[in-house]
Amino acid sequence: MPEVVSSAGRAGRVKSILVVDDDEELRAVIAQLLEARGWSVTVASDGREALGLVRVAVPDVVLADMEMPRMGGPELMHALHRLPEPPKLILMSGRRGPEETSESPERGPGADFFLRKPLGEAELLRALDATTYRQEG
């Protein structure tokens, strides 16, 4: 697989990301991958925990699963959208259904990307790179 370099180190500062998924193993794998690429990573097991963390420090990007106990991705997206300066949002899901398309109402106006699980490393890094480019530009 060709090397994909994320934009975490561009513009002189480390990018921050909040990874939100109820799968502990997946959170750990994503965190390890992104930390190795220079990202500052925080993790949460559901949307409610994520909102508590966002109240302390708003990350540059939130990567969130669509379906989680207590609060899933769509509800988290709407809550984040009410912030004065919301982070970029990438939603992901392993379920095959209408939420896969960008036109889906579940995706909503606040999601910058939608990724299918299982995630490929290159696919994830490309989405993050594109998200941070738009954020900086």
Short mmCIF file of C-alpha atoms in Angstrom, two decimals:
data_model
loop_
_atom_site.label_atom_id
_atom_site.label_comp_id
_atom_site.label_asym_id
_atom_site.label_seq_id
_atom_site.Cartn_x
_atom_site.Cartn_y
_atom_site.Cartn_z
CA MET A 1 0.00 0.00 0.00
CA PRO A 2 1.44 3.45 -0.89
CA GLU A 3 2.29 5.77 1.96
CA VAL A 4 -0.36 8.37 2.66
CA VAL A 5 0.75 11.34 4.69
CA SER A 6 -1.84 13.15 6.75
CA SER A 7 -1.84 16.90 7.20
CA ALA A 8 -1.55 16.65 10.98
CA GLY A 9 1.73 18.52 11.08
CA ARG A 10 0.93 21.24 8.52
CA ALA A 11 0.53 24.87 9.51
CA GLY A 12 2.96 24.48 12.42
CA ARG A 13 0.67 22.73 14.88
CA VAL A 14 -0.61 19.29 15.69
CA LYS A 15 -4.18 18.57 14.65
CA SER A 16 -6.56 17.23 17.27
CA ILE A 17 -9.18 14.53 16.71
CA LEU A 18 -11.86 13.00 18.86
CA VAL A 19 -12.57 9.37 17.90
CA VAL A 20 -16.05 8.30 19.03
CA ASP A 21 -17.02 4.63 18.75
CA ASP A 22 -18.46 2.05 21.13
CA ASP A 23 -15.96 -0.56 19.85
CA GLU A 24 -13.00 -0.24 22.22
CA GLU A 25 -10.64 -2.19 19.94
CA LEU A 26 -11.46 -0.03 16.93
CA ARG A 27 -10.92 3.16 18.95
CA ALA A 28 -7.51 1.89 20.03
CA VAL A 29 -6.46 0.94 16.49
CA ILE A 30 -7.53 4.29 15.05
CA ALA A 31 -5.87 6.19 17.91
CA GLN A 32 -2.60 4.32 17.43
CA LEU A 33 -2.65 4.90 13.66
CA LEU A 34 -3.34 8.63 13.99
CA GLU A 35 -0.93 9.25 16.84
CA ALA A 36 1.80 7.66 14.70
CA ARG A 37 0.91 10.22 12.01
CA GLY A 38 1.22 13.18 14.38
CA TRP A 39 -2.39 13.68 15.47
CA SER A 40 -3.38 14.48 19.06
CA VAL A 41 -6.06 11.85 19.73
CA THR A 42 -8.82 11.72 22.35
CA VAL A 43 -11.34 8.88 22.45
CA ALA A 44 -14.93 8.50 23.64
CA SER A 45 -17.25 5.49 23.76
CA ASP A 46 -20.44 7.34 22.75
CA GLY A 47 -21.85 10.74 21.85
CA ARG A 48 -22.61 11.81 25.41
CA GLU A 49 -19.05 11.18 26.52
CA ALA A 50 -17.84 12.99 23.40
CA LEU A 51 -19.93 16.08 24.18
CA GLY A 52 -18.45 16.22 27.67
CA LEU A 53 -14.96 16.20 26.17
CA VAL A 54 -15.85 18.80 23.53
CA ARG A 55 -17.06 21.15 26.28
CA VAL A 56 -13.51 21.08 27.68
CA ALA A 57 -11.68 21.43 24.36
CA VAL A 58 -13.11 21.48 20.83
CA PRO A 59 -11.03 19.24 18.54
CA ASP A 60 -10.25 20.05 14.92
CA VAL A 61 -12.07 16.89 13.75
CA VAL A 62 -14.59 14.45 15.23
CA LEU A 63 -14.67 10.93 13.78
CA ALA A 64 -17.88 9.30 15.00
CA ASP A 65 -19.77 6.06 14.48
CA MET A 66 -23.40 6.39 13.39
CA GLU A 67 -24.80 3.85 15.85
CA MET A 68 -23.75 3.86 19.51
CA PRO A 69 -25.53 3.39 22.83
CA ARG A 70 -26.84 6.50 24.62
CA MET A 71 -26.08 8.91 21.74
CA GLY A 72 -25.16 8.02 18.17
CA GLY A 73 -23.48 9.97 15.39
CA PRO A 74 -26.52 11.84 14.03
CA GLU A 75 -27.47 13.17 17.48
CA LEU A 76 -23.85 14.10 18.19
CA MET A 77 -23.64 15.86 14.82
CA HIS A 78 -26.67 18.01 15.63
CA ALA A 79 -25.29 18.88 19.08
CA LEU A 80 -21.90 19.82 17.60
CA HIS A 81 -23.59 21.93 14.97
CA ARG A 82 -24.94 24.19 17.71
CA LEU A 83 -21.41 25.16 18.81
CA PRO A 84 -20.17 28.63 17.79
CA GLU A 85 -17.25 27.02 15.90
CA PRO A 86 -18.06 23.34 15.36
CA PRO A 87 -15.30 20.87 14.52
CA LYS A 88 -15.17 19.11 11.16
CA LEU A 89 -17.14 15.86 11.33
CA ILE A 90 -16.59 12.51 9.69
CA LEU A 91 -19.33 9.92 10.29
CA MET A 92 -18.74 6.20 9.81
CA SER A 93 -20.89 3.08 9.85
CA GLY A 94 -20.62 -0.63 9.29
CA ARG A 95 -24.31 -0.89 8.47
CA ARG A 96 -25.24 -1.06 4.84
CA GLY A 97 -28.16 1.19 4.10
CA PRO A 98 -29.31 4.63 2.96
CA GLU A 99 -26.92 6.48 5.29
CA GLU A 100 -24.07 5.49 2.95
CA THR A 101 -24.96 8.20 0.45
CA SER A 102 -24.18 11.87 0.80
CA GLU A 103 -27.83 12.69 0.02
CA SER A 104 -29.12 10.75 3.02
CA PRO A 105 -30.93 12.78 5.70
CA GLU A 106 -28.98 10.83 8.35
CA ARG A 107 -25.75 12.35 7.05
CA GLY A 108 -27.05 15.83 7.70
CA PRO A 109 -25.60 19.21 6.80
CA GLY A 110 -22.81 19.06 9.38
CA ALA A 111 -21.00 15.92 8.22
CA ASP A 112 -18.01 16.54 6.00
CA PHE A 113 -17.52 12.87 5.07
CA PHE A 114 -19.16 9.52 5.45
CA LEU A 115 -16.95 6.41 5.65
CA ARG A 116 -17.92 2.76 5.57
CA LYS A 117 -16.50 0.29 8.05
CA PRO A 118 -14.31 -1.58 7.98
CA LEU A 119 -12.13 1.46 7.40
CA GLY A 120 -9.07 1.28 5.22
CA GLU A 121 -6.05 3.18 6.50
CA ALA A 122 -5.55 5.09 3.24
CA GLU A 123 -9.25 5.95 3.00
CA LEU A 124 -9.30 7.33 6.56
CA LEU A 125 -6.14 9.38 6.07
CA ARG A 126 -7.41 10.83 2.76
CA ALA A 127 -10.66 11.92 4.44
CA LEU A 128 -8.75 13.53 7.30
CA ASP A 129 -6.33 15.23 4.95
CA ALA A 130 -9.15 16.68 2.85
CA THR A 131 -11.01 17.77 5.98
CA THR A 132 -8.03 19.59 7.46
CA TYR A 133 -7.17 21.25 4.12
CA ARG A 134 -10.68 22.72 3.98
CA GLN A 135 -10.42 23.79 7.60
CA GLU A 136 -7.14 25.65 7.05
CA GLY A 137 -8.08 27.18 3.73
#
